[in-house]
């Protein structure tokens, strides 16, 4: 996402050259854009797709839900678990995130969890700070932020958009389908 791009760009200035990106359930064009931006900022990224359609079919109640607890659990299961596995596999003792307090729960800029330091260098940044950084460093804005989905949900997986934000489940499916016609209710066993 936009915040992760800024954090990654900042870290490349200190010699960090590798990262991990979870890309399950994002649009194909979004994946291509993420890879383009990673190349632009000089970052070698390991792309992971830890979850498949069967995982989401088994949890179809989370698709477009407004339930905060269910959204947080699905995020942790998909994104956080991928990062933790990658950190264990690479022996990383420090993990950096592009998360801000005004859009995520961030306990502190740095703390220990699961035997490694978790760093959130953008914890106190605002959305205005993020876009100003993109502009100042001439970083290409990821494609998804040029779409209505991106304006509402950012760089998240398609299913995390809240139906309430767009006028209901049918409207959510229509919006997602306009960006990728292969993403349909039928594909995930959802009846409208």
GROMACS .gro file of C-alpha atoms in nm:
model
  192
    1UNK     CA    1   0.000   0.000   0.000
    2UNK     CA    2   0.091   0.367  -0.006
    3UNK     CA    3   0.225   0.365   0.349
    4UNK     CA    4   0.435   0.054   0.289
    5UNK     CA    5   0.581   0.213  -0.024
    6UNK     CA    6   0.689   0.518   0.177
    7UNK     CA    7   0.836   0.307   0.457
    8UNK     CA    8   1.016   0.085   0.203
    9UNK     CA    9   1.154   0.385   0.015
   10UNK     CA   10   1.284   0.534   0.338
   11UNK     CA   11   1.450   0.202   0.430
   12UNK     CA   12   1.619   0.167   0.090
   13UNK     CA   13   1.799   0.492   0.170
   14UNK     CA   14   1.957   0.303   0.464
   15UNK     CA   15   2.057   0.000   0.259
   16UNK     CA   16   1.755  -0.225   0.302
   17UNK     CA   17   1.691  -0.395  -0.029
   18UNK     CA   18   1.444  -0.677   0.039
   19UNK     CA   19   1.083  -0.705   0.153
   20UNK     CA   20   0.785  -0.937   0.151
   21UNK     CA   21   0.444  -0.855   0.001
   22UNK     CA   22   0.127  -1.059   0.054
   23UNK     CA   23  -0.078  -1.041  -0.266
   24UNK     CA   24  -0.367  -1.283  -0.207
   25UNK     CA   25  -0.703  -1.149  -0.330
   26UNK     CA   26  -0.579  -0.831  -0.492
   27UNK     CA   27  -0.645  -0.730  -0.851
   28UNK     CA   28  -0.402  -0.846  -1.121
   29UNK     CA   29  -0.344  -0.487  -1.224
   30UNK     CA   30  -0.273  -0.405  -0.860
   31UNK     CA   31  -0.003  -0.675  -0.850
   32UNK     CA   32   0.158  -0.538  -1.167
   33UNK     CA   33   0.154  -0.188  -1.018
   34UNK     CA   34   0.307  -0.306  -0.688
   35UNK     CA   35   0.590  -0.470  -0.880
   36UNK     CA   36   0.648  -0.158  -1.090
   37UNK     CA   37   0.673   0.064  -0.782
   38UNK     CA   38   0.907  -0.185  -0.607
   39UNK     CA   39   1.135  -0.174  -0.912
   40UNK     CA   40   1.122   0.206  -0.917
   41UNK     CA   41   1.238   0.237  -0.557
   42UNK     CA   42   1.501  -0.037  -0.592
   43UNK     CA   43   1.344  -0.297  -0.367
   44UNK     CA   44   1.372  -0.674  -0.417
   45UNK     CA   45   1.039  -0.816  -0.307
   46UNK     CA   46   0.935  -1.171  -0.227
   47UNK     CA   47   0.573  -1.194  -0.334
   48UNK     CA   48   0.359  -1.437  -0.136
   49UNK     CA   49   0.009  -1.555  -0.201
   50UNK     CA   50  -0.060  -1.757   0.113
   51UNK     CA   51  -0.436  -1.784   0.072
   52UNK     CA   52  -0.639  -1.925  -0.216
   53UNK     CA   53  -1.001  -1.919  -0.327
   54UNK     CA   54  -1.087  -2.218  -0.107
   55UNK     CA   55  -0.972  -2.021   0.201
   56UNK     CA   56  -1.211  -1.736   0.115
   57UNK     CA   57  -1.498  -1.970   0.017
   58UNK     CA   58  -1.472  -2.124   0.365
   59UNK     CA   59  -1.497  -1.774   0.513
   60UNK     CA   60  -1.739  -1.609   0.271
   61UNK     CA   61  -1.912  -1.433   0.563
   62UNK     CA   62  -1.612  -1.197   0.583
   63UNK     CA   63  -1.654  -1.078   0.223
   64UNK     CA   64  -1.753  -0.709   0.240
   65UNK     CA   65  -1.832  -0.733   0.612
   66UNK     CA   66  -1.855  -0.434   0.844
   67UNK     CA   67  -1.777  -0.651   1.148
   68UNK     CA   68  -1.459  -0.493   1.286
   69UNK     CA   69  -1.348  -0.805   1.474
   70UNK     CA   70  -1.396  -1.029   1.168
   71UNK     CA   71  -1.205  -0.782   0.949
   72UNK     CA   72  -0.916  -0.765   1.197
   73UNK     CA   73  -0.901  -1.144   1.228
   74UNK     CA   74  -0.897  -1.198   0.851
   75UNK     CA   75  -0.626  -0.932   0.811
   76UNK     CA   76  -0.411  -1.095   1.077
   77UNK     CA   77  -0.466  -1.441   0.932
   78UNK     CA   78  -0.375  -1.333   0.579
   79UNK     CA   79  -0.120  -1.053   0.609
   80UNK     CA   80   0.044  -1.075   0.951
   81UNK     CA   81   0.092  -1.452   0.935
   82UNK     CA   82   0.271  -1.418   0.598
   83UNK     CA   83   0.509  -1.159   0.740
   84UNK     CA   84   0.580  -1.366   1.052
   85UNK     CA   85   0.651  -1.679   0.847
   86UNK     CA   86   0.883  -1.486   0.616
   87UNK     CA   87   1.066  -1.333   0.913
   88UNK     CA   88   1.117  -1.678   1.068
   89UNK     CA   89   1.232  -1.828   0.737
   90UNK     CA   90   1.486  -1.550   0.678
   91UNK     CA   91   1.600  -1.521   1.038
   92UNK     CA   92   1.488  -1.159   1.061
   93UNK     CA   93   1.490  -1.014   1.412
   94UNK     CA   94   1.347  -0.678   1.307
   95UNK     CA   95   1.036  -0.626   1.095
   96UNK     CA   96   0.931  -0.288   0.954
   97UNK     CA   97   0.573  -0.204   0.867
   98UNK     CA   98   0.419   0.088   0.681
   99UNK     CA   99   0.137   0.139   0.928
  100UNK     CA  100   0.003   0.464   1.071
  101UNK     CA  101  -0.205   0.518   1.384
  102UNK     CA  102  -0.475   0.709   1.201
  103UNK     CA  103  -0.553   0.408   0.977
  104UNK     CA  104  -0.429   0.108   1.178
  105UNK     CA  105  -0.381  -0.005   1.532
  106UNK     CA  106  -0.017   0.061   1.613
  107UNK     CA  107   0.085   0.023   1.978
  108UNK     CA  108   0.405   0.225   1.948
  109UNK     CA  109   0.665   0.319   1.688
  110UNK     CA  110   0.875   0.022   1.806
  111UNK     CA  111   0.805  -0.274   2.036
  112UNK     CA  112   0.885  -0.642   2.070
  113UNK     CA  113   0.643  -0.911   1.961
  114UNK     CA  114   0.696  -1.279   1.886
  115UNK     CA  115   1.068  -1.252   1.959
  116UNK     CA  116   1.143  -0.974   1.713
  117UNK     CA  117   1.129  -0.598   1.705
  118UNK     CA  118   0.832  -0.453   1.518
  119UNK     CA  119   0.899  -0.106   1.383
  120UNK     CA  120   0.640   0.140   1.259
  121UNK     CA  121   0.839   0.443   1.141
  122UNK     CA  122   0.526   0.613   1.006
  123UNK     CA  123   0.315   0.565   1.320
  124UNK     CA  124   0.264   0.939   1.369
  125UNK     CA  125   0.230   1.034   1.002
  126UNK     CA  126  -0.090   1.165   0.844
  127UNK     CA  127  -0.235   1.085   0.503
  128UNK     CA  128  -0.122   1.430   0.391
  129UNK     CA  129   0.236   1.341   0.493
  130UNK     CA  130   0.222   1.022   0.285
  131UNK     CA  131   0.106   1.192  -0.036
  132UNK     CA  132   0.357   1.475   0.016
  133UNK     CA  133   0.635   1.212   0.037
  134UNK     CA  134   0.520   1.053  -0.289
  135UNK     CA  135   0.529   1.394  -0.454
  136UNK     CA  136   0.863   1.502  -0.308
  137UNK     CA  137   1.035   1.177  -0.414
  138UNK     CA  138   0.849   1.142  -0.746
  139UNK     CA  139   0.728   0.793  -0.664
  140UNK     CA  140   0.460   0.653  -0.891
  141UNK     CA  141   0.126   0.630  -0.713
  142UNK     CA  142   0.013   0.265  -0.709
  143UNK     CA  143  -0.268   0.202  -0.957
  144UNK     CA  144  -0.528   0.094  -0.704
  145UNK     CA  145  -0.533   0.446  -0.554
  146UNK     CA  146  -0.654   0.582  -0.888
  147UNK     CA  147  -0.974   0.372  -0.857
  148UNK     CA  148  -1.285   0.416  -0.647
  149UNK     CA  149  -1.196   0.092  -0.466
  150UNK     CA  150  -0.857   0.240  -0.375
  151UNK     CA  151  -1.016   0.561  -0.252
  152UNK     CA  152  -1.241   0.359  -0.022
  153UNK     CA  153  -1.026   0.064   0.082
  154UNK     CA  154  -0.671   0.139  -0.028
  155UNK     CA  155  -0.442  -0.146  -0.126
  156UNK     CA  156  -0.637  -0.412   0.063
  157UNK     CA  157  -0.767  -0.744  -0.068
  158UNK     CA  158  -1.091  -0.706  -0.261
  159UNK     CA  159  -1.304  -0.876   0.006
  160UNK     CA  160  -1.215  -0.627   0.282
  161UNK     CA  161  -1.422  -0.345   0.137
  162UNK     CA  162  -1.728  -0.279   0.354
  163UNK     CA  163  -2.054  -0.319   0.163
  164UNK     CA  164  -2.197  -0.037   0.376
  165UNK     CA  165  -1.941   0.203   0.224
  166UNK     CA  166  -2.070   0.155  -0.131
  167UNK     CA  167  -2.443   0.094  -0.095
  168UNK     CA  168  -2.468  -0.277  -0.017
  169UNK     CA  169  -2.337  -0.613  -0.127
  170UNK     CA  170  -2.456  -0.591  -0.488
  171UNK     CA  171  -2.283  -0.254  -0.530
  172UNK     CA  172  -1.964  -0.395  -0.373
  173UNK     CA  173  -1.962  -0.693  -0.613
  174UNK     CA  174  -2.029  -0.458  -0.906
  175UNK     CA  175  -1.742  -0.227  -0.810
  176UNK     CA  176  -1.497  -0.515  -0.765
  177UNK     CA  177  -1.619  -0.681  -1.086
  178UNK     CA  178  -1.560  -0.360  -1.280
  179UNK     CA  179  -1.190  -0.385  -1.186
  180UNK     CA  180  -1.165  -0.761  -1.240
  181UNK     CA  181  -1.456  -0.941  -1.408
  182UNK     CA  182  -1.330  -1.280  -1.284
  183UNK     CA  183  -1.414  -1.183  -0.926
  184UNK     CA  184  -1.780  -1.279  -0.896
  185UNK     CA  185  -2.013  -1.388  -0.615
  186UNK     CA  186  -2.043  -1.730  -0.782
  187UNK     CA  187  -1.667  -1.784  -0.773
  188UNK     CA  188  -1.680  -1.765  -0.394
  189UNK     CA  189  -2.011  -1.941  -0.340
  190UNK     CA  190  -2.196  -1.625  -0.244
  191UNK     CA  191  -2.567  -1.595  -0.311
  192UNK     CA  192  -2.710  -1.246  -0.340
   0.00000   0.00000   0.00000
